[in-house]
C-alpha positions as semicolon CSV with decimal commas, in nm:
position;residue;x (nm);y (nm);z (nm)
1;X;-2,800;-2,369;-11,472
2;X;-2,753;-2,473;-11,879
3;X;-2,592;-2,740;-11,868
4;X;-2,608;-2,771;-12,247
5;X;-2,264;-2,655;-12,286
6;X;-2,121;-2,957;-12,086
7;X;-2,292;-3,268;-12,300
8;X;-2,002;-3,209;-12,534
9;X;-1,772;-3,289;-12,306
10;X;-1,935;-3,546;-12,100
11;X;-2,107;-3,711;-12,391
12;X;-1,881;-4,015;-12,552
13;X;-1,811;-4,174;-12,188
14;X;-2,202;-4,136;-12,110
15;X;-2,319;-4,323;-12,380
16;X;-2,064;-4,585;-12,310
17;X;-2,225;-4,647;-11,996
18;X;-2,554;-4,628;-12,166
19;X;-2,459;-4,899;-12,379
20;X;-2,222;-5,131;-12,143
21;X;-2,460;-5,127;-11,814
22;X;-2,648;-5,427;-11,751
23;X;-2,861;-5,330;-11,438
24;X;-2,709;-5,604;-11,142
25;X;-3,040;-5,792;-11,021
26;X;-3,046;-5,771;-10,637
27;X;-3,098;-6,071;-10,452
28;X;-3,449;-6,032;-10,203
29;X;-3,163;-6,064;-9,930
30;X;-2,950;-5,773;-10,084
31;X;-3,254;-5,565;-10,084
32;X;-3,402;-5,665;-9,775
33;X;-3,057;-5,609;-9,573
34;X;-3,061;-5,232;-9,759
35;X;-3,393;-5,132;-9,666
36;X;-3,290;-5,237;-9,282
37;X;-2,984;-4,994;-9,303
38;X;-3,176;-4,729;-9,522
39;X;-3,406;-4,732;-9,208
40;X;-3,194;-4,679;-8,976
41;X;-2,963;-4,426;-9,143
42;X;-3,319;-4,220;-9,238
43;X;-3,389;-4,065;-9,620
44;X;-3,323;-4,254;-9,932
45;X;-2,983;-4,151;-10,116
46;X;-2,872;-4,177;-10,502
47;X;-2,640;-4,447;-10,309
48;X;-2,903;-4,647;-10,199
49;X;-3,090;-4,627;-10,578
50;X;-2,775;-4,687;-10,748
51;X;-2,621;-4,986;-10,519
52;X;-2,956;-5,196;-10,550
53;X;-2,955;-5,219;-10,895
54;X;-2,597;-5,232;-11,011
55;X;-2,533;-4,851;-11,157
56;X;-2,299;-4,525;-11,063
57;X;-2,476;-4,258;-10,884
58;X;-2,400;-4,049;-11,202
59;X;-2,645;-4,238;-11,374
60;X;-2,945;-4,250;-11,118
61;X;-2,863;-3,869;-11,077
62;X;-2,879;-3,812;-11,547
63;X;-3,226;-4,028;-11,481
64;X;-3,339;-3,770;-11,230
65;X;-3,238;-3,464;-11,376
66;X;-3,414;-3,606;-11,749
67;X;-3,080;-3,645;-11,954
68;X;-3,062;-3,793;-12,289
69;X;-2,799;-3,994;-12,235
70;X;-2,894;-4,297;-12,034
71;X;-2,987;-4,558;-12,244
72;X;-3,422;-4,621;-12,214
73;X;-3,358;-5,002;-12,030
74;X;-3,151;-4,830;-11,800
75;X;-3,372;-4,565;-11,748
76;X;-3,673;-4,761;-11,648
77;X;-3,437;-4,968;-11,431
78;X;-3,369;-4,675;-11,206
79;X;-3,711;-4,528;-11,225
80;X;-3,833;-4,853;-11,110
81;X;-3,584;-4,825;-10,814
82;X;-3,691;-4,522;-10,746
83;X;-4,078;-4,553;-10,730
84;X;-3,990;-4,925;-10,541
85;X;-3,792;-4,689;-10,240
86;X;-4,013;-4,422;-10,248
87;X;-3,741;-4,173;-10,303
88;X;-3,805;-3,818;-10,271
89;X;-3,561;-3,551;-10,428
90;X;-3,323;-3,313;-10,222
91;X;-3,446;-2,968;-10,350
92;X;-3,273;-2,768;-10,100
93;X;-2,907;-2,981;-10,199
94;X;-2,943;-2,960;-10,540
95;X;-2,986;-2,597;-10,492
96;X;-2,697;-2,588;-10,299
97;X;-2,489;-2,789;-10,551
98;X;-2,639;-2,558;-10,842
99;X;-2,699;-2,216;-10,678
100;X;-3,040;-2,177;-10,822
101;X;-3,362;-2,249;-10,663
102;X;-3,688;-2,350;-10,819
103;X;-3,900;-2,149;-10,524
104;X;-4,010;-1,813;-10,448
105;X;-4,138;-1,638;-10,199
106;X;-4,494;-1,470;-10,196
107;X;-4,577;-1,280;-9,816
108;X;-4,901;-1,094;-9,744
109;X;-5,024;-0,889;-9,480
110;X;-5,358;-1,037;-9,424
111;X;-5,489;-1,362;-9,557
112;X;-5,838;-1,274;-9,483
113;X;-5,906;-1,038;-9,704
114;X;-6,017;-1,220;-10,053
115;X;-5,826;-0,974;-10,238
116;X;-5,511;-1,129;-10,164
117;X;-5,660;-1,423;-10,261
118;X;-5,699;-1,366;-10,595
119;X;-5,350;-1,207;-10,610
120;X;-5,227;-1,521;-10,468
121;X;-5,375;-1,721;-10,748
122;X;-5,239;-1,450;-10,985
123;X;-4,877;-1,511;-10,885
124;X;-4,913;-1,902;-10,859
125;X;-5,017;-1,922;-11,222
126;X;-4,776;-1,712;-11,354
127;X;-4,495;-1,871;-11,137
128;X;-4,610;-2,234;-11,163
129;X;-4,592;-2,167;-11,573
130;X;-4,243;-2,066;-11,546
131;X;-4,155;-2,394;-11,333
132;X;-4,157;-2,251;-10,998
133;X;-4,277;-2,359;-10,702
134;X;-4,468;-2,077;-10,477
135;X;-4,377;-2,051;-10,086
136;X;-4,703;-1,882;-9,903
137;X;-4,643;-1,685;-9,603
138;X;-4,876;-1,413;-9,383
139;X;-4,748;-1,158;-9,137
140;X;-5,119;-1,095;-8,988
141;X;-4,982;-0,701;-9,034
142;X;-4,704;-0,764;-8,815
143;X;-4,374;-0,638;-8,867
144;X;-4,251;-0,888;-8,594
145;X;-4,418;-1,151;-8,770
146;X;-4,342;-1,059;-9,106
147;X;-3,932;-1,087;-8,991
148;X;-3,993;-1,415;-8,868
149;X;-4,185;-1,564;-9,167
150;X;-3,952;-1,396;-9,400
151;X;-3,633;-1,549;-9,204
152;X;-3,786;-1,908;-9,189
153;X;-3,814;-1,863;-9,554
154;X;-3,503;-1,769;-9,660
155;X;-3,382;-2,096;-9,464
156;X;-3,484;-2,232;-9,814
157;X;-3,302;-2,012;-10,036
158;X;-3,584;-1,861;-10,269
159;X;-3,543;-1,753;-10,617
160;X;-3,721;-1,410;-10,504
161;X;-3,949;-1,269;-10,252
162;X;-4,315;-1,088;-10,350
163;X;-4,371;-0,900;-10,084
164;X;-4,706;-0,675;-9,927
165;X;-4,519;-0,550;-9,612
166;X;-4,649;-0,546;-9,306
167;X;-4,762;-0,123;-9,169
168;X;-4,469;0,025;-9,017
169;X;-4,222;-0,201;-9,229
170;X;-3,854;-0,015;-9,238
171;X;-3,621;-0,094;-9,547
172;X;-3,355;-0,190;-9,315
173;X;-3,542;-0,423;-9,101
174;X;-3,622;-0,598;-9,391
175;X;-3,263;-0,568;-9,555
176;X;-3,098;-0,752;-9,224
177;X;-3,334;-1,061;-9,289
178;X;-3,334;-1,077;-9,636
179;X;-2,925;-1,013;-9,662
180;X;-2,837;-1,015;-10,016
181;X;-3,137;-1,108;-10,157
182;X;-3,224;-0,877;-10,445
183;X;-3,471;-1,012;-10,621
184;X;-3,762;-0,823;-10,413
185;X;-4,052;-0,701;-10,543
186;X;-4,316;-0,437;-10,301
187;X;-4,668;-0,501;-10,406
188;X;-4,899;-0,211;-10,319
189;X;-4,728;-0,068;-10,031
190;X;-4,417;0,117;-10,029
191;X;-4,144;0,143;-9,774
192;X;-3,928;0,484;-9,727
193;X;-3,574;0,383;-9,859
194;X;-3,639;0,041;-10,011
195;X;-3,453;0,000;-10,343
196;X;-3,629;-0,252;-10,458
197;X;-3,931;-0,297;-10,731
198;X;-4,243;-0,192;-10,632
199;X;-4,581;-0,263;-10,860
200;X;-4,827;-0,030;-10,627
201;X;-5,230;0,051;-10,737
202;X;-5,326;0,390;-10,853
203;X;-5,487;0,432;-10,497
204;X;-5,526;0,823;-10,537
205;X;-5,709;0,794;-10,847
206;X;-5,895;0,544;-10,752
207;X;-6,041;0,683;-10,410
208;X;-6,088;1,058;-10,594
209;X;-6,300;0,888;-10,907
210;X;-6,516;0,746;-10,633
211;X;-6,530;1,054;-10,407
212;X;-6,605;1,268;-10,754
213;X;-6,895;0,994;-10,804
214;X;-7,056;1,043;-10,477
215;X;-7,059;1,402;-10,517
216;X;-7,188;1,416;-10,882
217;X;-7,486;1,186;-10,714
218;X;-7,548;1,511;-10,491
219;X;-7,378;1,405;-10,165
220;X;-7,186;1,668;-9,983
221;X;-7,147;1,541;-9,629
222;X;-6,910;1,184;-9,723
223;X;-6,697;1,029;-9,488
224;X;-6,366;0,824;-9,578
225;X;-6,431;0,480;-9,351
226;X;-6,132;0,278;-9,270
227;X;-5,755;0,232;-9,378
228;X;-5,447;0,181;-9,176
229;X;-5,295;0,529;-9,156
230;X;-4,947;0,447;-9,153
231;X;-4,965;0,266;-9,485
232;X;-4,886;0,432;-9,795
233;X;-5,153;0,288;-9,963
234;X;-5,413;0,419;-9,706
235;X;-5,242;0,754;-9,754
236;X;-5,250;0,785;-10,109
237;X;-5,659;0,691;-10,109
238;X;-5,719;0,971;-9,832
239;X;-5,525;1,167;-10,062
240;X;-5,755;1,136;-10,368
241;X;-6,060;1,139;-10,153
242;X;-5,921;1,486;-10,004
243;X;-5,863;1,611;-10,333
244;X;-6,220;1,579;-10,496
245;X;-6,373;1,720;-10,150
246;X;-6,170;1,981;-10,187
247;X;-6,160;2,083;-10,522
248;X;-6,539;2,066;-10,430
249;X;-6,506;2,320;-10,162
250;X;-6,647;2,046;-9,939
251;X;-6,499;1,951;-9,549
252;X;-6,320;1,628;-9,560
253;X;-6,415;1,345;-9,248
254;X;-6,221;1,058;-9,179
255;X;-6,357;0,768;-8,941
256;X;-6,096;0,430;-8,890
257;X;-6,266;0,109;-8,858
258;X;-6,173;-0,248;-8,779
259;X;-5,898;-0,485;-8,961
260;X;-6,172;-0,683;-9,165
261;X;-6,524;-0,745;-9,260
262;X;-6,645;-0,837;-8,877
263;X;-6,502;-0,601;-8,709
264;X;-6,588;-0,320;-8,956
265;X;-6,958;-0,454;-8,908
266;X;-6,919;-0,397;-8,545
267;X;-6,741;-0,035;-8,543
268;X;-6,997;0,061;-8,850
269;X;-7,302;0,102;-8,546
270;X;-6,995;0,373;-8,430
271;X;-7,005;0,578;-8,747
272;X;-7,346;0,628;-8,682
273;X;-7,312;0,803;-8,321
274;X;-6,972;0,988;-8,422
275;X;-6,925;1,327;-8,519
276;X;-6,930;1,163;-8,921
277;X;-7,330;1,069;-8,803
278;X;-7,462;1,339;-9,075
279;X;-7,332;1,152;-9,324
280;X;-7,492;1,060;-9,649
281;X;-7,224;0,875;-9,821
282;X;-6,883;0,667;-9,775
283;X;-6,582;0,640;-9,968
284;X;-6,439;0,245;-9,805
285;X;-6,082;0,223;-9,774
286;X;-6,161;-0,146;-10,006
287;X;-6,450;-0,382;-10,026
288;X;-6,405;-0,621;-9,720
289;X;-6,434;-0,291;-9,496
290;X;-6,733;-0,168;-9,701
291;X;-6,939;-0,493;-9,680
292;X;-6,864;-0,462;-9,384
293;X;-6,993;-0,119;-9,286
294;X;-7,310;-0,237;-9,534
295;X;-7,427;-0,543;-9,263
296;X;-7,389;-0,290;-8,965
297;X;-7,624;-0,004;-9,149
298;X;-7,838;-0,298;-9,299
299;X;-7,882;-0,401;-8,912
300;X;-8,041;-0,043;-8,821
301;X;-8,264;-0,035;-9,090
302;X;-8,022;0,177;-9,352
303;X;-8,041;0,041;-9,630
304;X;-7,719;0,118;-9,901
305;X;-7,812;0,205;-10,215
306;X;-8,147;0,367;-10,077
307;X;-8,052;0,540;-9,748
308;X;-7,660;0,587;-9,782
309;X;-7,453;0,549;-10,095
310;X;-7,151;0,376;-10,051
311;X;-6,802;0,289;-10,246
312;X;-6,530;0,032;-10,241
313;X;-6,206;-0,063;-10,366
314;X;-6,061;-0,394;-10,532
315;X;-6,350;-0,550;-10,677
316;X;-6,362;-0,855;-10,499
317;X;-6,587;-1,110;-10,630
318;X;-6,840;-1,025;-10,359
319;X;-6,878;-0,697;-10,447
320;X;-7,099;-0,799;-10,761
321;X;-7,296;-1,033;-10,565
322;X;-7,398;-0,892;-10,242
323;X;-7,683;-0,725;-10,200
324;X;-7,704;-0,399;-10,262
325;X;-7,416;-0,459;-10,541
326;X;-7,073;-0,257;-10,426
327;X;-6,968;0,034;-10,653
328;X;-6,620;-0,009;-10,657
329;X;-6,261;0,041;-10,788
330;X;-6,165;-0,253;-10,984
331;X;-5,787;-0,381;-10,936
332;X;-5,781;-0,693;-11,132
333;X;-5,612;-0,894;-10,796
334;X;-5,553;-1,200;-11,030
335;X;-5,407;-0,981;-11,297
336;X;-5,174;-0,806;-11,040
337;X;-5,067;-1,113;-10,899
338;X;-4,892;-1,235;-11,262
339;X;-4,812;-0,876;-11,330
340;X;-4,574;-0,898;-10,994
341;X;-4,472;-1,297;-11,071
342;X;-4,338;-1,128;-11,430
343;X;-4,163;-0,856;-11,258
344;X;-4,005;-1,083;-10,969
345;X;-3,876;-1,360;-11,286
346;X;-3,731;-1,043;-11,500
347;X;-3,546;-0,889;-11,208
348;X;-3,407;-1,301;-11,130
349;X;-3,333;-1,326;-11,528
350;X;-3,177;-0,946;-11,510
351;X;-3,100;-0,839;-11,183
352;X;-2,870;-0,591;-11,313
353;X;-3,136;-0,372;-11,416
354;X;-3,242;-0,051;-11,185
355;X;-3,523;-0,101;-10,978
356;X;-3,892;-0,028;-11,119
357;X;-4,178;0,139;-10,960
358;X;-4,473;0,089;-11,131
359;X;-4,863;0,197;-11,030
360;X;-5,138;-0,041;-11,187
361;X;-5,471;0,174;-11,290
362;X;-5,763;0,137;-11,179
363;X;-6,126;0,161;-11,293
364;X;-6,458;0,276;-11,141
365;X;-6,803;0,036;-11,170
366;X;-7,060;0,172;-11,040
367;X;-7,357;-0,047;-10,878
368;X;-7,623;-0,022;-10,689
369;X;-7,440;0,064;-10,337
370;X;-7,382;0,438;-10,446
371;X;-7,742;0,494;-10,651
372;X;-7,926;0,740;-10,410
373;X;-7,929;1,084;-10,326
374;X;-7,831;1,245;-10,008
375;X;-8,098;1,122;-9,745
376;X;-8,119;1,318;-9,396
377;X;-8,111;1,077;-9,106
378;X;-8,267;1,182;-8,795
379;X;-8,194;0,842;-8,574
380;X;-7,872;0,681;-8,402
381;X;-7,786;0,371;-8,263
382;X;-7,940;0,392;-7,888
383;X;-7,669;0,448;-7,650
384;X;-7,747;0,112;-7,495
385;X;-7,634;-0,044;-7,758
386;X;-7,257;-0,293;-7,698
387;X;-7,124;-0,173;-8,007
388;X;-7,110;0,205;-7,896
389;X;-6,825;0,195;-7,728
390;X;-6,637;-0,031;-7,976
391;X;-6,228;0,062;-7,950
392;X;-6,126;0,259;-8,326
393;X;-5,926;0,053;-8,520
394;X;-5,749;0,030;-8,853
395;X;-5,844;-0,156;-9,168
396;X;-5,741;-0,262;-9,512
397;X;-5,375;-0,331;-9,692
C-alpha cells in the first residue's frame, strides 16, 4: 500500500512525538514482571515493546515499518527493545490490516527432476528482487495432493500462485481452492478451460528438431521413450516427434517409461525386449528420463553415442557432463523461472489485463549421445532377467 499520500496528514503530530518522547527507563522489576506475563500470554506484541520503554504503539509500529518520522534516539530505543524481546513480526496481520501480501506461491509437480530446480532458482531471484518472499510447494503429480498443498497455502494469503499442475488437473478443481485468486500463472502445462496465464515451452518444436536430427544422422527405426500421456506437454512433444516421422514417411513407436531417472533405468532393459527392440535411436520425453534410459543400455553393453543415438529435452546441467554428453533441447529452466516471476508480478501490478499465453523457444545442442549411425542389434536382455517384467509407467512434466 503507498502510504506516501498519508505523511501529509499525519506528519506535524508525528514529529511532535519525535521531538517530546523521552523513552521511560524500565525498572529490572518492570521488565522482569513483563517478561513473566509475556510468557504466559505467548508471542511478543507492539504492547509489550511499547509499554517497556515508555512509547505509543504508533511509534514502535513507524520504527517497524522504516518511517521517517521517529526521531533517531527514539528509534534505537525501540530497536533495542525489540532485539532485547526477540520480537518477530506478524506477516500474516499486517497483511490482513493492509490487504497485500509480501509472498507468493511457486507449486511443482515433481521436485526430483533438476529441471525444476533451476526454475525454482529462476523464480526466487526474480521474486526475492522485487521484495517477495517465495512459498515452495510439490504435488508429487498428484492432483489430490496438489489441492491440498495449494489450500494450506492459500491459508497465508499469497500475492500469486506459479503453478506446474499436477496430470489430470481440471480448471475447476483448481478454481474451488484457489477462490478468487487471480493472479495465476500455468508454467508448461496447460489445463482445458483455465483462464489464467500460461508461459508453456515450444515442446512440438522442440521434440520434431530432435526427431529431424536423428533422421538426418540416418536412423529410421526411432522410438519416442517416456512422457505422461495425459499432459499437454507430453502431447505436444509426441506431436513434433510424429510430425518429422511422418513427413519422413517413417512409422512412429511410442514406449512409456518410469516417473524419473531410476525407474527409467529399470524399464530401459524393457525397451530392449518390446516390440520398439529394433530400434536405433530415441527421442526422451526430457533429460532425467534419457539418462536414465542411457545407464540401463550402458548396463547391456550399448553404448549411446556408439550403439544407439539418443536425445533429450531441458538441458539440465547433467546433460553436458555425463558421459556420453546428452544432445538435447535447451529450455533455459533458470531463465523460465524469472520469465514466469515477471509475468505473475505484472498480472499482481495489472490484473486487469486479459490473460497471456505465451510458448518459450527452444534450441537444439547436439552432443555426443546422438553421433552414430543406425547400428543393427541382434541381442536382448535374457528373459531371466527382474527387469523384464517391469510394470509401464509414465515419465516427465
Amino acid at each position: 500500500m503507498d502510504r506516501s499520500n498519508l505523511m501529509p496528514m499525519y506528519a506535524p503530530f508525528f514529529h511532535r512525538k519525535a521531538c517530546h518522547v523521552t523513552p521511560a527507563k524500565p525498572t529490572p522489576e518492570c521488565t522482569a514482571g513483563g517478561d513473566a506475563r509475556r510468557a504466559r500470554r505467548g508471542a511478543v506484541t507492539l504492547r509489550d515493546i511499547a509499554g517497556a520503554i515508555g512509547v505509543s504503539r504508533a511509534t514502535v509500529s513507524l520504527v517497524l515499518r522504516g518511517s521517517p518520522l521517529v526521531h533517531a534516539s527514539t528509534r534505537a530505543c525501540v530497536e533495542a527493545e525489540l532485539d532485547r524481546q526477540n520480537y518477530v513480526y506478524n506477516r500474516t496481520a499486517a497483511n490482513l490490516r493492509q490487504r497485500t501480501s509480501s509472498s507468493i506461491a511457486l507449486v511443482i509437480n515433481d521436485l526430483s527432476n533438476p529441471f525444476f530446480a533451476e526454475f525454482a532458482a529462476g523464480v526466487n531471484e526474480a521474486l526475492g528482487a522485487a521484495g517477495y518472499v517465495t512459498l515452495l510447494g510439490s504435488t508429487g503429480e498428484s492432483t489430490q495432493r496438489q489441492q491440498v498443498v495449494l489450500t494450506s497455502l492459500m491459508e497465508h494469503t499469497p500475492a500469486g500462485i506459479i503453478l506446474s499442475p499436477a496430470e489430470g488437473s481440471q480448471a475447476q478443481a483448481l478454481s474451488q481452492v484457489l477462490g478468487r485468486q487471480r493472479n495465476v500463472v500455468l508454467f508448461n502445462r496447460e489445463v482445458e478451460g483455465a483462464q489464467w496465464d500460461l508461459l508453456a515451452l515450444d515442446n512440438a518444436q522442440g521434440a520434431f528438431l530432435a526427431c529431424t536430427h536423428l533422421i538426418a544422422q540416418g536412423h529410421r527405426r526411432i522410438v519416442f521413450f517416456g512422457g505422461h500421456a495425459a499432459s499437454s506437454s507430453c502431447r505436444q512433444r509426441r506431436a513434433g516427434y510424429a510430425r518429422a516421422m511422418q513427413e519422413a514417411g517413417l512409422d512412429t513407436l511410442y514406449f512409456e517409461a518410469a516417473p524419473n531417472r531410476q525407474e527409467a533405468a529399470l524399464c530401459g532393459v524393457r525397451l530392449l525386449s518390446s516390440d520398439a527392440q529394433a530400434a536405433t535411436a530415441a527421442v526422451c520425453y526430457n533429460d532425467s528420463v534419457a539418462l536414465g534410459l542411457m545407464a540401463a543400455l550402458a548396463k547391456h553393453g550399448i553404448l549411446p553415442g556408439r550403439d544407439f543415438a539418443m536425445t533429450g529435452f531441458d538441458d539440465i546441467a547433467e546433460a553436458a557432463l555425463f558421459t556420453p554428453a546428452l544432445t538435447t533441447l535447451a529450455a533455459h529452466p533458470r531463465a523460465r523461472g524469472r520469465q514466469a516471476a515477471q509475468l505473475v508480478l505484472q498480472r499482481i501490478g495489472s490484473p486487469e489485463l486479459a490473460a497471456q499465453q505465451l510458448t518459450a523457444a527452444v534450441a537444439l545442442k547436439i552432443r555426443a549421445s546422438s553421433a552414430c549411425a543406425p547400428v543393427a542389434r541382434m541381442s536382448s536382455p535374457p528373459p531371466s532377467s527382474p527387469f523384464a517384467h517391469s510394470p509401464t509407467k509414465a515419465s516427465g512434466r
